[in-house]
mmCIF file of C-alpha atoms in Angstrom:
data_model
loop_
_atom_site.group_PDB
_atom_site.id
_atom_site.type_symbol
_atom_site.label_atom_id
_atom_site.label_comp_id
_atom_site.label_asym_id
_atom_site.label_seq_id
_atom_site.Cartn_x
_atom_site.Cartn_y
_atom_site.Cartn_z
ATOM 1 C CA MET A 271 9.582 49.794 140.198
ATOM 2 C CA ALA A 272 11.386 46.516 139.494
ATOM 3 C CA ALA A 273 8.000 44.793 139.256
ATOM 4 C CA LEU A 274 6.822 47.333 136.681
ATOM 5 C CA ALA A 275 10.023 46.862 134.691
ATOM 6 C CA TRP A 276 9.525 43.084 134.655
ATOM 7 C CA ARG A 277 5.911 43.517 133.649
ATOM 8 C CA ARG A 278 7.019 45.717 130.752
ATOM 9 C CA LEU A 279 9.438 43.026 129.540
ATOM 10 C CA VAL A 280 6.885 40.242 129.882
ATOM 11 C CA PHE A 281 4.342 42.404 128.058
ATOM 12 C CA LEU A 282 6.720 43.028 125.164
ATOM 13 C CA ALA A 283 7.487 39.302 124.911
ATOM 14 C CA ILE A 284 3.769 38.454 124.772
ATOM 15 C CA VAL A 285 3.089 41.152 122.165
ATOM 16 C CA LEU A 286 5.855 39.726 119.986
ATOM 17 C CA LEU A 287 4.518 36.206 120.566
ATOM 18 C CA THR A 288 1.026 37.306 119.519
ATOM 19 C CA LEU A 289 2.323 38.987 116.378
ATOM 20 C CA GLY A 290 4.444 35.923 115.659
ATOM 21 C CA LEU A 291 1.432 33.629 116.000
ATOM 22 C CA ALA A 292 -0.566 35.867 113.669
ATOM 23 C CA GLY A 293 2.324 35.698 111.229
ATOM 24 C CA VAL A 294 2.425 31.895 111.429
ATOM 25 C CA PHE A 295 -1.318 31.607 110.812
ATOM 26 C CA GLY A 296 -1.064 34.087 107.932
ATOM 27 C CA GLY A 297 1.874 32.168 106.524
ATOM 28 C CA MET A 298 -0.136 28.958 106.638
ATOM 29 C CA VAL A 299 -2.839 30.624 104.524
ATOM 30 C CA VAL A 300 -0.220 31.742 101.994
ATOM 31 C CA LEU A 301 1.084 28.167 101.808
ATOM 32 C CA MET A 302 -2.445 26.885 101.211
ATOM 33 C CA ASN A 303 -2.536 29.041 98.099
ATOM 34 C CA VAL A 304 0.915 28.247 96.730
ATOM 35 C CA ARG A 305 0.810 24.569 97.712
ATOM 36 C CA PRO A 306 -2.743 23.335 97.200
ATOM 37 C CA GLY A 307 -3.696 20.755 99.763
ATOM 38 C CA PHE A 308 -1.409 22.134 102.468
ATOM 39 C CA MET A 309 -2.813 20.903 105.813
ATOM 40 C CA GLY A 310 -5.883 19.751 103.905
ATOM 41 C CA MET A 311 -7.232 23.301 103.866
ATOM 42 C CA ALA A 312 -7.930 25.808 101.115
ATOM 43 C CA HIS A 313 -8.486 29.266 102.639
ATOM 44 C CA PHE A 314 -8.743 31.993 99.992
ATOM 45 C CA THR A 315 -8.589 29.480 97.127
ATOM 46 C CA GLU A 316 -12.332 28.902 96.719
ATOM 47 C CA GLU A 317 -14.380 31.817 95.424
ATOM 48 C CA HIS A 318 -17.609 30.820 97.155
ATOM 49 C CA HIS A 319 -15.842 31.260 100.514
ATOM 50 C CA ARG A 320 -13.997 34.434 99.504
ATOM 51 C CA ILE A 321 -16.050 36.986 101.437
ATOM 52 C CA HIS A 322 -16.032 34.832 104.557
ATOM 53 C CA ASP A 323 -12.278 34.341 104.260
ATOM 54 C CA VAL A 324 -11.789 38.104 103.902
ATOM 55 C CA THR A 325 -13.999 38.668 106.941
ATOM 56 C CA PHE A 326 -11.881 36.311 109.034
ATOM 57 C CA ALA A 327 -8.773 38.111 107.795
ATOM 58 C CA LEU A 328 -10.303 41.461 108.803
ATOM 59 C CA LEU A 329 -10.987 40.171 112.298
ATOM 60 C CA ASN A 330 -7.416 38.911 112.681
ATOM 61 C CA GLY A 331 -6.098 42.069 111.036
ATOM 62 C CA THR A 332 -7.811 44.121 113.741
ATOM 63 C CA VAL A 333 -5.982 42.098 116.385
ATOM 64 C CA VAL A 334 -2.659 42.582 114.600
ATOM 65 C CA LEU A 335 -3.124 46.356 114.289
ATOM 66 C CA GLY A 336 -4.013 46.720 117.954
ATOM 67 C CA MET A 337 -0.971 44.696 118.976
ATOM 68 C CA LEU A 338 1.372 46.528 116.579
ATOM 69 C CA ALA A 339 0.329 49.770 118.289
ATOM 70 C CA GLN A 340 1.739 48.308 121.511
ATOM 71 C CA LEU A 341 5.291 48.345 120.127
ATOM 72 C CA GLN A 342 5.424 52.124 120.594
ATOM 73 C CA THR A 343 4.701 53.637 124.055
ATOM 74 C CA PRO A 344 2.060 51.078 125.029
ATOM 75 C CA VAL A 345 1.176 53.041 128.146
ATOM 76 C CA ARG A 346 -0.310 55.670 125.781
ATOM 77 C CA ASN A 347 -2.049 53.064 123.604
ATOM 78 C CA ILE A 348 -4.447 51.192 125.865
ATOM 79 C CA ALA A 349 -7.135 51.717 123.217
ATOM 80 C CA GLY A 350 -5.068 49.647 120.780
ATOM 81 C CA GLN A 351 -4.821 46.819 123.310
ATOM 82 C CA LEU A 352 -8.568 46.897 123.903
ATOM 83 C CA LEU A 353 -9.147 47.076 120.140
ATOM 84 C CA ALA A 354 -7.126 43.864 119.777
ATOM 85 C CA LEU A 355 -9.454 42.183 122.285
ATOM 86 C CA ILE A 356 -12.657 43.137 120.490
ATOM 87 C CA PRO A 357 -12.598 40.468 117.721
ATOM 88 C CA PHE A 358 -11.979 37.778 120.354
ATOM 89 C CA ALA A 359 -14.930 38.988 122.413
ATOM 90 C CA ALA A 360 -17.061 39.285 119.274
ATOM 91 C CA LEU A 361 -16.227 35.725 118.199
ATOM 92 C CA LEU A 362 -16.937 34.350 121.674
ATOM 93 C CA LEU A 363 -20.301 36.119 121.570
ATOM 94 C CA ALA A 364 -20.935 34.679 118.105
ATOM 95 C CA VAL A 365 -20.218 31.172 119.430
ATOM 96 C CA ALA A 366 -22.563 31.745 122.368
ATOM 97 C CA LEU A 367 -25.344 32.892 120.009
ATOM 98 C CA THR A 368 -24.843 30.171 117.415
ATOM 99 C CA ASN A 369 -22.880 26.948 117.801
ATOM 100 C CA ALA A 370 -19.453 25.364 118.250
ATOM 101 C CA TRP A 371 -18.789 25.267 114.496
ATOM 102 C CA VAL A 372 -17.578 28.855 114.844
ATOM 103 C CA LEU A 373 -14.735 27.683 117.098
ATOM 104 C CA SER A 374 -11.346 27.496 115.470
ATOM 105 C CA PRO A 375 -7.881 27.192 117.054
ATOM 106 C CA PRO A 376 -6.279 30.199 115.293
ATOM 107 C CA TRP A 377 -8.643 32.822 116.675
ATOM 108 C CA LEU A 378 -8.847 31.108 120.047
ATOM 109 C CA ILE A 379 -5.056 30.956 120.407
ATOM 110 C CA LEU A 380 -4.613 34.518 119.164
ATOM 111 C CA GLY A 381 -7.372 35.637 121.521
ATOM 112 C CA ALA A 382 -5.769 33.911 124.505
ATOM 113 C CA SER A 383 -2.421 35.533 123.691
ATOM 114 C CA THR A 384 -4.075 38.972 123.388
ATOM 115 C CA VAL A 385 -5.810 38.525 126.737
ATOM 116 C CA LEU A 386 -2.467 37.534 128.280
ATOM 117 C CA ALA A 387 -0.895 40.705 126.885
ATOM 118 C CA THR A 388 -3.721 42.789 128.373
ATOM 119 C CA MET A 389 -3.036 41.256 131.796
ATOM 120 C CA PHE A 390 0.531 42.602 131.637
ATOM 121 C CA HIS A 391 -0.194 45.907 129.904
ATOM 122 C CA PRO A 392 1.981 48.771 131.262
ATOM 123 C CA ALA A 393 -1.106 50.956 131.711
ATOM 124 C CA GLY A 394 -2.245 48.600 134.481
ATOM 125 C CA ASP A 395 -5.985 49.108 134.805
ATOM 126 C CA PRO A 396 -7.380 49.195 131.227
ATOM 127 C CA LEU A 397 -10.432 51.180 132.370
ATOM 128 C CA ARG A 398 -8.436 53.954 134.026
ATOM 129 C CA SER A 399 -8.099 55.837 130.753
ATOM 130 C CA PHE A 400 -11.856 56.235 130.281
ATOM 131 C CA ASP A 401 -13.568 59.513 131.134
ATOM 132 C CA LEU A 402 -17.191 60.424 130.341
ATOM 133 C CA ALA A 403 -16.126 63.985 129.645
ATOM 134 C CA ARG A 404 -14.101 62.774 126.638
ATOM 135 C CA LEU A 405 -16.987 60.968 124.971
ATOM 136 C CA ASP A 406 -17.390 62.205 121.386
ATOM 137 C CA ARG A 407 -21.063 62.715 120.571
ATOM 138 C CA GLY A 408 -20.529 62.753 116.805
ATOM 139 C CA MET A 409 -18.914 59.320 116.815
ATOM 140 C CA LEU A 410 -21.503 58.014 119.250
ATOM 141 C CA VAL A 411 -24.356 59.170 117.009
ATOM 142 C CA LEU A 412 -22.786 57.506 113.966
ATOM 143 C CA VAL A 413 -22.308 54.237 115.872
ATOM 144 C CA ALA A 414 -25.912 54.404 117.069
ATOM 145 C CA ALA A 415 -27.100 54.940 113.493
ATOM 146 C CA ALA A 416 -25.110 51.937 112.266
ATOM 147 C CA THR A 417 -26.070 49.651 115.143
ATOM 148 C CA ILE A 418 -29.509 48.711 113.824
ATOM 149 C CA PRO A 419 -28.392 47.566 110.349
ATOM 150 C CA LEU A 420 -25.292 45.935 111.867
ATOM 151 C CA LEU A 421 -27.366 43.978 114.379
ATOM 152 C CA ALA A 422 -29.839 43.044 111.650
ATOM 153 C CA PHE A 423 -26.891 41.785 109.581
ATOM 154 C CA ALA A 424 -25.600 39.897 112.616
ATOM 155 C CA TRP A 425 -29.025 38.362 113.233
ATOM 156 C CA THR A 426 -29.281 37.161 109.642
ATOM 157 C CA ASN A 427 -25.931 35.453 109.973
ATOM 158 C CA ILE A 428 -26.788 34.018 113.407
ATOM 159 C CA LEU A 429 -29.855 32.358 111.887
ATOM 160 C CA LEU A 430 -27.812 31.055 108.944
ATOM 161 C CA GLN A 431 -25.147 29.677 111.278
ATOM 162 C CA ARG A 432 -27.749 27.979 113.446
ATOM 163 C CA ALA A 433 -29.652 26.608 110.467
ATOM 164 C CA GLY A 434 -26.652 24.590 109.287
ATOM 165 C CA PRO A 435 -25.234 22.225 108.186
ATOM 166 C CA SER A 436 -24.300 23.987 104.939
ATOM 167 C CA ASP A 437 -20.576 24.028 104.144
ATOM 168 C CA HIS A 438 -20.436 27.679 105.247
ATOM 169 C CA ALA A 439 -22.111 26.945 108.597
ATOM 170 C CA LEU A 440 -19.945 23.877 109.248
ATOM 171 C CA LEU A 441 -16.861 26.064 108.806
ATOM 172 C CA GLY A 442 -18.282 28.721 111.125
ATOM 173 C CA HIS A 443 -18.363 31.330 108.381
ATOM 174 C CA TYR A 444 -21.656 32.913 109.327
ATOM 175 C CA GLY A 445 -20.295 33.227 112.849
ATOM 176 C CA TYR A 446 -17.375 35.241 111.488
ATOM 177 C CA MET A 447 -19.782 37.583 109.685
ATOM 178 C CA THR A 448 -21.699 37.983 112.956
ATOM 179 C CA ALA A 449 -18.474 38.738 114.780
ATOM 180 C CA LEU A 450 -17.547 41.382 112.220
ATOM 181 C CA SER A 451 -20.797 43.266 112.964
ATOM 182 C CA PHE A 452 -20.038 43.175 116.677
ATOM 183 C CA THR A 453 -16.436 44.254 116.045
ATOM 184 C CA VAL A 454 -17.512 47.354 114.108
ATOM 185 C CA ILE A 455 -19.871 48.343 116.931
ATOM 186 C CA GLY A 456 -17.237 47.609 119.583
ATOM 187 C CA ALA A 457 -14.447 49.485 117.815
ATOM 188 C CA GLY A 458 -16.789 52.394 117.112
ATOM 189 C CA LEU A 459 -17.811 52.666 120.766
ATOM 190 C CA LEU A 460 -14.208 52.340 121.919
ATOM 191 C CA ALA A 461 -13.132 55.157 119.614
ATOM 192 C CA ALA A 462 -16.083 57.312 120.714
ATOM 193 C CA ALA A 463 -15.001 56.925 124.364
ATOM 194 C CA ARG A 464 -11.561 58.238 123.365
ATOM 195 C CA PRO A 465 -9.213 56.553 125.852
ATOM 196 C CA ASP A 466 -5.464 56.940 125.235
ATOM 197 C CA GLY A 467 -4.629 55.869 121.676
ATOM 198 C CA TRP A 468 -8.258 56.001 120.487
ATOM 199 C CA ARG A 469 -7.571 57.203 116.941
ATOM 200 C CA LEU A 470 -6.521 53.748 115.683
ATOM 201 C CA ALA A 471 -9.797 52.277 116.924
ATOM 202 C CA GLY A 472 -11.640 55.007 115.037
ATOM 203 C CA TRP A 473 -9.893 54.256 111.771
ATOM 204 C CA VAL A 474 -10.504 50.516 112.184
ATOM 205 C CA ALA A 475 -14.185 51.080 112.971
ATOM 206 C CA GLY A 476 -14.545 53.158 109.814
ATOM 207 C CA THR A 477 -12.444 50.925 107.587
ATOM 208 C CA LEU A 478 -13.972 47.533 108.383
ATOM 209 C CA PRO A 479 -17.371 48.274 106.782
ATOM 210 C CA VAL A 480 -15.634 49.821 103.754
ATOM 211 C CA ALA A 481 -13.520 46.686 103.331
ATOM 212 C CA LEU A 482 -16.600 44.448 103.524
ATOM 213 C CA ALA A 483 -18.367 46.737 101.043
ATOM 214 C CA LEU A 484 -15.491 46.594 98.555
ATOM 215 C CA VAL A 485 -15.201 42.816 98.668
ATOM 216 C CA SER A 486 -19.007 42.576 98.309
ATOM 217 C CA LEU A 487 -18.862 44.718 95.183
ATOM 218 C CA ALA A 488 -15.969 42.639 93.832
ATOM 219 C CA TYR A 489 -17.840 39.377 94.450
ATOM 220 C CA PRO A 490 -21.533 40.325 94.236
ATOM 221 C CA ASP A 491 -22.808 36.769 93.773
ATOM 222 C CA VAL A 492 -20.733 35.160 96.512
ATOM 223 C CA ASP A 493 -22.309 34.176 99.845
ATOM 224 C CA GLY A 494 -21.818 36.996 102.350
ATOM 225 C CA SER A 495 -22.027 39.819 99.835
ATOM 226 C CA ILE A 496 -24.031 42.711 101.260
ATOM 227 C CA GLY A 497 -25.162 43.913 97.825
ATOM 228 C CA PRO A 498 -24.553 47.273 96.107
ATOM 229 C CA LEU A 499 -27.050 49.289 98.167
ATOM 230 C CA TRP A 500 -25.686 48.315 101.555
ATOM 231 C CA ALA A 501 -22.134 48.436 100.202
ATOM 232 C CA GLY A 502 -22.737 52.061 99.258
ATOM 233 C CA ALA A 503 -24.197 52.827 102.666
ATOM 234 C CA ALA A 504 -21.263 51.106 104.411
ATOM 235 C CA ILE A 505 -18.742 53.123 102.391
ATOM 236 C CA VAL A 506 -20.516 56.410 103.142
ATOM 237 C CA TRP A 507 -20.724 55.550 106.827
ATOM 238 C CA GLY A 508 -17.074 54.507 106.973
ATOM 239 C CA PHE A 509 -15.863 57.740 105.412
ATOM 240 C CA LEU A 510 -18.154 59.815 107.649
ATOM 241 C CA TYR A 511 -16.910 58.037 110.732
ATOM 242 C CA VAL A 512 -13.242 58.527 109.883
ATOM 243 C CA GLY A 513 -14.026 62.179 109.102
ATOM 244 C CA VAL A 514 -15.498 62.655 112.554
ATOM 245 C CA VAL A 515 -12.495 60.857 114.078
ATOM 246 C CA GLU A 516 -10.095 63.265 112.392
ATOM 247 C CA ARG A 517 -12.188 66.268 113.358
ATOM 248 C CA ALA A 518 -12.052 65.179 117.001
ATOM 249 C CA ARG A 519 -8.289 64.688 116.720
ATOM 250 C CA ARG A 520 -7.818 68.209 115.309
ATOM 251 C CA ASN A 521 -9.897 69.609 118.175
ATOM 252 C CA ASP A 522 -7.661 67.725 120.613
ATOM 253 C CA ILE A 523 -4.533 69.219 119.027
ATOM 254 C CA ARG A 524 -6.056 72.712 119.133
ATOM 255 C CA VAL A 525 -6.902 72.362 122.832
ATOM 256 C CA THR A 526 -3.485 71.005 123.857
ATOM 257 C CA SER A 527 -1.594 73.664 121.860
ATOM 258 C CA ARG A 528 -3.237 76.570 123.758
ATOM 259 C CA MET B 99 -1.596 58.905 117.434
ATOM 260 C CA GLY B 100 -2.142 62.626 118.034
ATOM 261 C CA ASP B 101 -4.316 62.229 121.137
ATOM 262 C CA ALA B 102 -2.958 63.526 124.455
ATOM 263 C CA PRO B 103 -2.285 60.800 127.050
ATOM 264 C CA ARG B 104 -3.915 61.297 130.399
ATOM 265 C CA SER B 105 -2.197 58.575 132.443
ATOM 266 C CA PRO B 106 -0.849 59.934 135.780
ATOM 267 C CA GLY B 107 2.798 59.677 136.863
ATOM 268 C CA PRO B 108 5.998 60.275 134.938
ATOM 269 C CA GLY B 109 5.850 56.941 133.099
ATOM 270 C CA GLY B 110 2.090 56.523 133.328
ATOM 271 C CA GLU B 111 2.517 52.949 134.552
ATOM 272 C CA VAL B 112 0.569 51.671 137.528
ATOM 273 C CA PRO B 113 0.287 48.150 138.978
ATOM 274 C CA THR B 114 -2.276 45.863 137.372
ATOM 275 C CA PRO B 115 -5.400 45.390 139.537
ATOM 276 C CA ARG B 116 -6.302 41.871 140.581
ATOM 277 C CA TRP B 117 -9.551 41.800 138.657
ATOM 278 C CA VAL B 118 -7.603 42.106 135.398
ATOM 279 C CA TYR B 119 -5.526 39.036 136.272
ATOM 280 C CA ALA B 120 -8.628 37.112 137.390
ATOM 281 C CA ALA B 121 -10.706 37.982 134.334
ATOM 282 C CA GLY B 122 -7.792 37.354 132.017
ATOM 283 C CA THR B 123 -7.057 33.944 133.537
ATOM 284 C CA LEU B 124 -10.693 32.885 133.168
ATOM 285 C CA LEU B 125 -10.807 34.013 129.539
ATOM 286 C CA ILE B 126 -7.560 32.213 128.701
ATOM 287 C CA LEU B 127 -8.804 29.015 130.333
ATOM 288 C CA LEU B 128 -12.050 29.343 128.375
ATOM 289 C CA ALA B 129 -10.194 29.836 125.088
ATOM 290 C CA LEU B 130 -7.779 26.965 125.678
ATOM 291 C CA GLY B 131 -10.633 24.759 126.850
ATOM 292 C CA PHE B 132 -12.421 25.454 123.584
ATOM 293 C CA VAL B 133 -9.258 24.580 121.636
ATOM 294 C CA VAL B 134 -9.010 21.230 123.421
ATOM 295 C CA MET B 135 -12.723 20.582 122.925
ATOM 296 C CA HIS B 136 -12.554 21.495 119.251
ATOM 297 C CA VAL B 137 -9.539 19.309 118.542
ATOM 298 C CA ALA B 138 -10.920 16.394 120.583
ATOM 299 C CA SER B 139 -14.236 16.515 118.752
ATOM 300 C CA GLY B 140 -12.718 16.007 115.330
ATOM 301 C CA GLY B 141 -10.045 18.576 114.687
ATOM 302 C CA ILE B 142 -9.780 21.238 112.017
ATOM 303 C CA PRO B 143 -12.505 21.005 109.329
ATOM 304 C CA GLN B 144 -11.506 20.747 105.684
ATOM 305 C CA HIS B 145 -11.569 24.083 103.790
#
């Protein structure tokens, strides 16, 4: 029991560290905008990188949301912890499929911290919460339907990243777009499996494509824009997916209240 | 988040299996190795 209590404390410390690191990296980006030339970088200040910058922010935002969920009864939120790991896994996969230009200390450090938190998660075995009987077919079907266009989108960006050495490729931007595709699929599958705390993963899976769609519509001529047709499809899919998530949640509430 | 927890036991906490520690250690070493490699090869690119 003492060991579990220590693990809980260590876990909380690592969660706070991870959130702190994310805050530091976010703060650095803010400084780059209010003090041009800060650290010799210019994230979010150049329009032609805007969609890629937003994509990177979405990946890190997913990590932050998953870790924030751990501040309240983490033992009931293993899905949030696994959600926080997905961008890291997606980026590692993107590196493996493309090149080392996708590597960047912020996501590597945040990823390492998230993995460390998972090692000390109060739930213990992260796979213990999974049960085939809880799989939601509606969510699974929607993820399956989105997988082909998402993988096609990923493949396009993999080829662009490999083609290099454009300024986008050198900064790993196409790798981030690739990772976003994988993250949507991963979060969607995680939510469909419905382990403890799955609803957050469902909302993230549905919201990420909508966010990419909105920024694509706002910057239609910027590299990374998915165009109005695919933006529309992404928005429809996102809303459908969240709708199915909420329907599953209401069914859960109905079953447990009997 | 509105979904019923299914973890056993009063607190739902169980010891962490060894494979989680092993896998986690490998991933952390991989990530930190990449950080070292990235910084040693030229550092953070200008953007």
